[in-house]
């Protein structure tokens, strides 16, 4: 589908952006993503099959049968923050999302760091998603050829990295093309993994009903009661894990300039994505606890030997000869997320280049595909190098970066939630709707994430936190988190010297909803 003729193929920032400090379009393919397509890409970015198979076991280890309660509690701040995102997008649809909105609310310095938080988080995830895809690729081959030695090839760092780079290249080529190509691929990959996950849960319930479950545990309403969790530390640890498994829905907002109905559709897609995911997580967690229990038996969810990959361990007992479908589903989940996750950092970098916060090279849009080609390639190269270096240094270091990711999620989600509260401060009490969606919801969501952010910083300094790796008695997760944040500050200061106009509010000015000069803040449809 060719974008409308009214969408000019621009590859540099608009002259009027510098002149007025207002929002402006960046040359992306307008109207190429519909509501269903946005929801599918949002689900893909979250990667439910990949995420839940790795998170369910550790969450059970922390809170036992109360996993559904923790998932519901983790869902609450995500939904509250999503409401804030929806309000900001409705007023200011822009591919820069957190970067653009925080700049409009708090100014260029806070806005720049919000953008950095999003980029850093997604680059870390891109590299690790590629690594997961490699693991499940060789695992699938070992099942097909019934040769367990094939699965062991992932432990060879050279084979691992080369295969990983191949996955990254494939995802980059697809992301480089138009959004129509991305949507078509995601319909297949996301549809398949959702079907397998639903089948997995249904068959687990069927085993329980038939009396041949491993360690059937009767379903109880107590599973959904967060106040029944044994301790606050277990509650906080479980909540941190649940925050991670919901992350990624905001990709629907970064596509706002490419979505039909840019001021309303992305917000609807974000809310729908979060709701669909929580329903899926509750269904599967209840099904598997009901089937296997939380004990430390061979297939019990409390068994440390299977907690790293619950779906793979239970696939055989539950699905029998169809067990390979689970490996393919997790592979398709990580591969789909690898490709769709490129959307966020590429479009954030595009917006930062467009408004003069980074080199104008990042503002280039491909004249044929109407995608941020240069930003996509840079994201891919950085993520690939990051993975290769970390993989050769230590697998513990690589996996500690995933733990650090939770810190970065809370950082930029929280900043964006507070940006919503501050930007709409003149409208808080103009209606009950505004009070709830523009003040109460993002404020509470932001405060929850803020508490988690600082709690993680404090706890991660412990040398036993994460993989247990430490430098000088300080936990590696804390060190990695501080390196990412300090690196952002250093790069920001360099950009302030090279590109002062942005940091003087000349290319993207602060604003307040309700002011007369904010009447043109929303991009035209």
XYZ file of C-alpha atoms in Angstrom:
525
model
C 0.000 0.000 0.000
C 1.440 3.339 -1.012
C 1.186 6.097 1.614
C -1.099 9.021 0.699
C 0.367 11.584 -1.635
C -0.014 14.175 1.096
C 2.811 12.465 2.990
C 6.011 13.982 1.596
C 9.175 11.837 1.623
C 11.296 14.011 3.864
C 14.704 13.032 5.123
C 15.556 16.057 7.219
C 13.839 17.882 10.046
C 11.181 20.376 9.040
C 12.363 23.965 8.849
C 9.241 25.036 10.745
C 10.224 22.857 13.697
C 13.207 25.037 14.471
C 11.247 28.176 13.793
C 8.264 27.483 16.069
C 9.329 24.803 18.539
C 6.067 22.959 17.802
C 5.414 19.347 16.907
C 5.728 18.359 13.270
C 5.562 15.240 11.141
C 8.710 13.398 10.152
C 7.829 11.820 6.811
C 6.713 8.419 8.101
C 4.088 6.466 6.146
C 0.841 7.941 7.479
C -2.203 5.688 7.803
C -0.383 2.403 7.226
C -1.271 0.782 10.608
C -4.822 0.059 11.776
C -6.138 -0.724 15.265
C -5.804 -4.506 14.916
C -2.329 -4.189 13.410
C -1.221 -1.938 16.286
C -2.548 -4.393 18.892
C -0.810 -7.319 17.177
C 2.505 -5.445 17.080
C 2.026 -4.459 20.737
C 1.459 -8.090 21.763
C 4.434 -9.113 19.646
C 6.729 -6.643 21.389
C 5.706 -7.996 24.809
C 6.445 -11.536 23.519
C 4.092 -13.376 25.911
C 5.299 -16.924 25.144
C 8.984 -16.059 25.589
C 8.387 -13.783 28.575
C 6.044 -15.982 30.577
C 8.045 -19.204 30.186
C 11.001 -17.493 31.835
C 9.093 -15.417 34.403
C 6.495 -17.880 35.708
C 8.954 -20.101 37.587
C 10.862 -17.295 39.379
C 7.553 -15.648 40.308
C 6.296 -18.916 41.799
C 9.563 -19.142 43.731
C 8.807 -15.747 45.293
C 5.053 -15.892 45.935
C 3.936 -19.516 45.466
C 0.332 -19.916 44.368
C -0.268 -16.165 44.460
C 1.170 -15.640 40.980
C -2.249 -14.548 39.591
C -2.497 -11.930 42.346
C 0.967 -10.594 41.550
C 0.145 -10.464 37.845
C -2.984 -8.455 38.649
C -1.005 -6.066 40.859
C 1.673 -5.686 38.165
C -1.088 -5.017 35.655
C -2.433 -2.062 37.659
C 0.522 0.370 37.235
C 0.850 -0.657 33.601
C -2.815 0.160 32.980
C -2.627 3.424 34.918
C 0.465 4.510 32.995
C -1.165 3.419 29.724
C -4.037 5.799 30.502
C -1.494 8.613 30.834
C 0.166 7.625 27.561
C -3.243 7.646 25.889
C -3.977 11.179 27.106
C -0.608 12.494 25.944
C -0.953 10.811 22.570
C -4.452 12.188 22.124
C -3.085 15.703 22.630
C 0.343 15.261 21.046
C 0.635 12.212 18.743
C 4.344 11.937 18.011
C 6.722 9.059 17.282
C 9.081 10.368 19.979
C 6.570 9.463 22.746
C 8.448 9.612 26.088
C 11.164 11.887 24.686
C 8.738 14.316 23.079
C 6.172 14.371 25.873
C 8.684 14.736 28.719
C 10.351 17.563 26.777
C 7.009 19.329 26.330
C 6.199 18.931 30.030
C 9.549 19.325 31.811
C 11.941 20.753 29.241
C 14.787 19.404 27.095
C 17.034 17.920 29.786
C 14.425 15.650 31.357
C 12.985 14.894 27.913
C 16.364 13.823 26.579
C 16.900 11.425 29.489
C 13.406 9.949 29.049
C 14.287 9.223 25.430
C 17.603 7.748 26.507
C 15.850 5.450 28.993
C 13.593 4.076 26.262
C 16.448 3.594 23.809
C 18.739 1.931 26.366
C 15.994 -0.457 27.521
C 15.041 -1.515 24.005
C 18.647 -1.955 22.864
C 19.276 -4.267 25.827
C 16.121 -6.232 25.032
C 16.951 -6.469 21.333
C 20.255 -8.140 22.071
C 18.768 -10.570 24.556
C 15.782 -11.408 22.385
C 18.198 -12.407 19.659
C 20.019 -14.609 22.158
C 16.784 -16.302 23.212
C 15.861 -16.872 19.568
C 19.208 -18.624 19.089
C 18.630 -20.912 22.097
C 15.188 -21.982 20.947
C 16.265 -22.307 17.329
C 18.817 -24.978 18.209
C 16.471 -26.506 20.766
C 13.821 -26.875 18.054
C 16.361 -28.478 15.693
C 17.429 -30.927 18.406
C 13.795 -31.962 18.867
C 13.174 -32.316 15.139
C 16.283 -34.458 14.600
C 16.071 -36.094 18.047
C 19.661 -35.170 18.757
C 20.209 -33.379 22.105
C 23.758 -32.447 21.079
C 22.344 -29.878 18.644
C 20.797 -27.927 21.536
C 24.246 -27.724 23.096
C 25.595 -25.713 20.158
C 24.342 -22.532 21.839
C 27.048 -22.922 24.485
C 29.695 -22.360 21.805
C 30.104 -18.550 21.849
C 31.205 -18.330 18.202
C 28.239 -20.331 16.874
C 25.942 -18.498 19.287
C 27.045 -15.014 18.243
C 27.101 -15.787 14.496
C 23.564 -17.215 14.650
C 22.454 -14.282 16.766
C 23.797 -11.807 14.207
C 21.911 -13.667 11.487
C 18.661 -13.230 13.422
C 19.442 -9.552 13.970
C 20.123 -9.063 10.271
C 16.826 -10.670 9.286
C 14.868 -8.564 11.783
C 16.646 -5.409 10.615
C 15.851 -6.041 6.949
C 12.157 -6.483 7.741
C 12.045 -3.428 10.031
C 13.835 -1.375 7.373
C 10.963 -1.996 4.972
C 7.492 -0.481 5.250
C 5.136 -1.138 8.163
C 2.913 -3.266 5.923
C 5.668 -5.903 5.792
C 6.028 -5.799 9.564
C 2.281 -6.233 10.062
C 2.020 -9.217 7.709
C 4.856 -11.037 9.473
C 3.452 -10.260 12.926
C -0.026 -11.555 12.102
C 1.503 -14.975 11.407
C 4.012 -15.124 14.280
C 1.746 -13.631 16.946
C -1.288 -15.616 15.814
C 0.650 -18.868 16.021
C 2.088 -18.286 19.492
C -1.287 -17.225 20.919
C -2.997 -20.325 19.513
C -0.338 -22.609 21.004
C -0.515 -20.885 24.404
C -4.302 -21.163 24.546
C -4.082 -24.820 23.490
C -1.441 -25.417 26.157
C -3.713 -24.047 28.876
C -6.846 -25.855 27.691
C -5.095 -29.236 27.556
C -3.612 -28.645 31.037
C -7.122 -28.088 32.406
C -8.278 -31.203 30.534
C -5.594 -33.300 32.270
C -6.768 -32.014 35.646
C -10.384 -32.825 34.792
C -9.322 -36.286 33.608
C -7.437 -36.997 36.838
C -4.009 -37.480 35.246
C -2.375 -34.141 36.089
C 1.106 -34.211 37.646
C 0.205 -32.637 41.003
C -3.276 -31.160 40.656
C -3.891 -28.223 42.969
C -7.528 -27.097 43.306
C -8.079 -23.523 42.111
C -8.698 -21.100 44.981
C -9.785 -17.475 45.127
C -6.882 -16.997 47.541
C -4.538 -17.229 44.532
C -5.878 -13.831 43.458
C -5.398 -12.137 46.841
C -2.193 -10.019 46.911
C -2.556 -9.439 50.672
C -2.026 -13.152 51.280
C 1.583 -13.013 50.011
C 3.930 -14.064 52.799
C 6.160 -10.970 53.055
C 6.628 -7.524 51.562
C 10.030 -8.477 50.130
C 8.450 -11.422 48.288
C 5.640 -9.144 47.143
C 8.100 -6.513 45.829
C 10.253 -9.131 44.094
C 7.224 -10.676 42.428
C 5.940 -7.252 41.409
C 9.268 -6.363 39.787
C 9.069 -9.551 37.713
C 5.474 -8.825 36.695
C 6.402 -5.288 35.581
C 8.927 -6.797 33.170
C 6.458 -9.245 31.628
C 4.048 -6.442 30.711
C 6.690 -4.180 29.188
C 6.523 -3.369 25.465
C 2.945 -2.188 24.954
C 4.126 1.404 24.432
C 5.370 0.443 20.950
C 1.793 1.128 19.825
C 2.318 4.808 20.677
C 5.615 5.153 18.814
C 3.702 4.220 15.648
C 1.201 7.062 16.164
C 2.273 9.004 13.078
C 1.827 5.850 10.981
C -1.513 4.831 12.489
C -4.971 5.503 11.124
C -6.519 7.959 13.557
C -3.205 8.982 15.122
C -4.746 10.845 18.074
C -7.012 8.006 19.251
C -6.080 4.614 17.761
C -2.629 4.207 19.433
C -4.092 4.855 22.890
C -6.879 2.340 22.315
C -4.333 -0.180 21.042
C -2.115 0.288 24.116
C -5.004 -0.248 26.527
C -6.317 -3.261 24.591
C -2.837 -4.808 24.439
C -2.326 -4.600 28.211
C -5.776 -6.064 28.906
C -5.332 -8.962 26.437
C -1.938 -9.795 27.926
C -3.135 -9.844 31.545
C -6.054 -12.132 30.615
C -3.649 -14.486 28.806
C -1.185 -14.504 31.723
C -3.922 -15.206 34.274
C -5.328 -18.031 32.154
C -1.961 -19.749 31.719
C -0.687 -19.241 35.258
C -3.890 -20.687 36.749
C -3.828 -23.592 34.277
C -0.228 -24.569 35.018
C -0.476 -24.172 38.802
C -3.686 -26.199 38.659
C -1.887 -28.922 36.664
C 1.594 -29.059 38.253
C 1.280 -27.393 41.658
C 4.073 -25.332 43.208
C 6.077 -28.147 44.785
C 9.643 -29.117 43.920
C 8.744 -32.433 42.271
C 9.853 -33.352 38.751
C 7.318 -31.073 37.048
C 6.332 -28.890 40.008
C 6.639 -25.159 39.386
C 8.752 -24.898 42.531
C 11.441 -27.151 41.007
C 14.478 -24.940 40.393
C 15.592 -27.151 37.518
C 12.600 -26.217 35.373
C 11.945 -22.639 36.496
C 14.091 -21.095 33.788
C 11.891 -22.546 31.024
C 8.581 -23.771 32.392
C 6.828 -24.219 29.050
C 9.523 -26.488 27.632
C 9.598 -28.647 30.757
C 5.817 -29.111 30.877
C 5.231 -29.328 27.114
C 5.863 -33.087 26.967
C 3.689 -34.090 29.929
C 0.828 -31.832 28.790
C 0.909 -31.932 24.974
C 2.661 -35.247 24.343
C 3.672 -35.580 20.656
C 2.651 -31.956 20.035
C 5.249 -30.691 22.534
C 7.449 -29.318 19.760
C 4.748 -26.713 19.104
C 5.722 -25.030 22.357
C 9.378 -24.675 21.317
C 8.286 -23.273 17.960
C 5.883 -20.896 19.720
C 8.590 -19.524 22.023
C 10.971 -19.237 19.057
C 8.328 -17.380 17.043
C 7.592 -15.208 20.076
C 11.207 -14.115 20.529
C 11.723 -13.700 16.774
C 8.533 -11.674 16.401
C 9.446 -9.483 19.356
C 12.979 -9.046 18.028
C 11.553 -7.588 14.840
C 8.770 -5.459 16.364
C 10.965 -4.093 19.163
C 13.013 -2.267 16.507
C 10.031 0.050 16.051
C 10.469 1.921 19.353
C 14.176 2.843 19.422
C 14.248 3.637 15.696
C 11.320 6.055 15.950
C 12.570 7.621 19.167
C 15.974 8.216 17.557
C 14.157 9.611 14.517
C 12.277 12.099 16.690
C 15.425 13.084 18.584
C 17.231 13.741 15.312
C 14.195 15.537 13.890
C 13.954 17.971 16.799
C 17.708 18.561 16.947
C 18.507 16.533 20.084
C 20.803 14.221 18.081
C 22.613 14.307 14.756
C 20.288 15.187 11.828
C 21.308 11.852 10.264
C 18.786 10.205 12.595
C 15.988 12.292 11.092
C 16.356 10.599 7.702
C 13.331 8.678 6.429
C 13.650 6.184 3.592
C 12.150 7.775 0.440
C 10.509 4.510 -0.667
C 9.583 2.680 2.546
C 8.848 5.779 4.685
C 10.650 4.225 7.679
C 13.544 5.556 9.818
C 16.176 3.593 7.918
C 19.308 5.144 9.420
C 17.993 4.905 13.000
C 16.963 1.276 12.439
C 20.434 0.315 11.217
C 22.144 2.107 14.116
C 19.850 0.344 16.627
C 20.701 -3.011 15.062
C 24.449 -2.429 15.010
C 24.572 -1.226 18.629
C 22.423 -4.135 19.862
C 24.498 -6.654 17.884
C 27.815 -5.342 19.189
C 26.436 -5.181 22.717
C 25.316 -8.820 22.605
C 28.543 -10.078 21.037
C 30.740 -8.318 23.592
C 28.604 -9.336 26.572
C 28.339 -12.952 25.366
C 32.109 -13.322 25.185
C 32.662 -11.579 28.519
C 30.201 -13.618 30.553
C 26.734 -15.072 30.315
C 26.145 -13.835 33.867
C 26.871 -10.274 32.736
C 24.512 -10.700 29.797
C 21.640 -11.891 31.960
C 22.286 -9.215 34.576
C 21.554 -6.672 31.855
C 18.020 -8.104 31.682
C 17.629 -7.515 35.420
C 18.899 -3.976 34.842
C 16.183 -3.591 32.226
C 13.517 -3.497 34.942
C 15.224 -0.439 36.396
C 15.181 1.361 33.030
C 11.520 0.457 32.405
C 10.490 2.039 35.695
C 12.683 5.064 34.904
C 11.212 6.103 31.576
C 7.658 4.854 32.150
C 7.606 6.783 35.421
C 8.942 9.972 33.821
C 6.317 9.742 31.090
C 3.516 9.245 33.629
C 4.639 12.318 35.567
C 4.907 14.243 32.279
C 1.208 13.552 31.727
C 0.314 14.843 35.179
C 2.369 18.021 34.783
C 1.418 18.806 31.190
C -2.317 18.671 31.970
C -2.062 20.476 35.331
C -4.431 23.289 34.268
C -7.136 20.758 33.398
C -7.073 18.416 36.415
C -10.345 19.582 37.918
C -12.214 20.644 34.793
C -14.048 17.291 34.718
C -14.200 13.961 36.528
C -12.714 12.319 33.428
C -9.699 14.638 33.373
C -9.124 14.140 37.082
C -9.008 10.359 36.710
C -7.126 9.971 33.415
C -4.851 13.036 33.438
C -4.066 13.307 37.142
C -4.963 10.349 39.377
C -4.130 7.394 37.088
C -0.709 8.544 35.785
C 0.253 9.926 39.209
C -0.414 6.652 41.031
C 1.159 4.605 38.221
C 4.222 6.864 38.176
C 4.607 6.725 41.969
C 4.474 2.915 41.968
C 7.144 2.735 39.272
C 9.197 5.396 41.044
C 9.200 3.360 44.261
C 10.202 0.249 42.323
C 12.977 2.160 40.559
C 14.604 3.358 43.788
C 13.959 0.034 45.541
C 15.778 -1.763 42.722
C 18.703 0.674 42.901
C 19.092 0.072 46.641
C 18.680 -3.703 46.507
C 20.838 -4.193 43.394
C 23.861 -2.776 45.211
C 23.888 -6.026 47.197
C 26.597 -8.321 45.739
C 24.191 -11.276 45.862
C 21.593 -9.546 43.699
C 20.937 -10.962 40.204
C 23.565 -13.473 39.116
C 25.645 -12.768 42.198
C 28.398 -11.112 40.150
C 29.932 -8.049 41.775
C 32.804 -5.623 41.486
C 34.406 -4.529 44.735
C 31.466 -5.876 46.715
C 28.897 -3.885 44.707
C 26.283 -5.810 42.749
C 26.792 -5.906 38.974
C 23.147 -5.025 38.292
C 23.584 -1.743 40.187
C 26.834 -0.991 38.346
C 25.265 -1.691 34.937
C 22.263 0.491 35.760
C 24.450 3.389 36.859
C 26.679 3.009 33.779
C 23.621 3.269 31.508
C 22.268 6.345 33.307
C 25.643 8.105 33.575
C 26.406 7.322 29.913
C 23.103 8.991 29.018
C 24.028 12.091 30.988
C 27.478 12.291 29.373
C 26.106 11.900 25.833
C 23.406 14.467 26.614
C 26.014 17.012 27.748
C 27.996 16.407 24.563
C 24.873 16.938 22.457
C 24.115 20.125 24.390
C 27.464 21.505 23.232
C 27.030 20.337 19.646
C 23.325 21.123 19.246
C 22.385 23.908 21.684
C 19.119 24.929 19.995
C 17.197 21.932 21.334
C 18.453 22.542 24.860
C 17.379 26.195 24.576
C 13.783 25.179 23.779
C 14.071 26.475 20.208
C 13.254 23.249 18.349
C 10.741 21.718 20.770
C 9.245 24.122 23.268
C 7.665 23.393 26.634
C 3.916 23.691 26.852
C 0.862 23.360 29.072
C -2.441 21.887 27.958
C -5.103 24.562 28.088
C -2.898 27.469 27.034
C -3.967 29.379 23.924
C -0.605 28.765 22.220
C -1.095 25.015 22.639
C -4.027 24.936 20.258
C -1.848 23.566 17.453
C 0.026 20.989 19.553
C -1.662 17.987 17.975
C -0.283 16.805 14.670
C -2.810 16.877 11.839
C -4.377 13.535 10.882
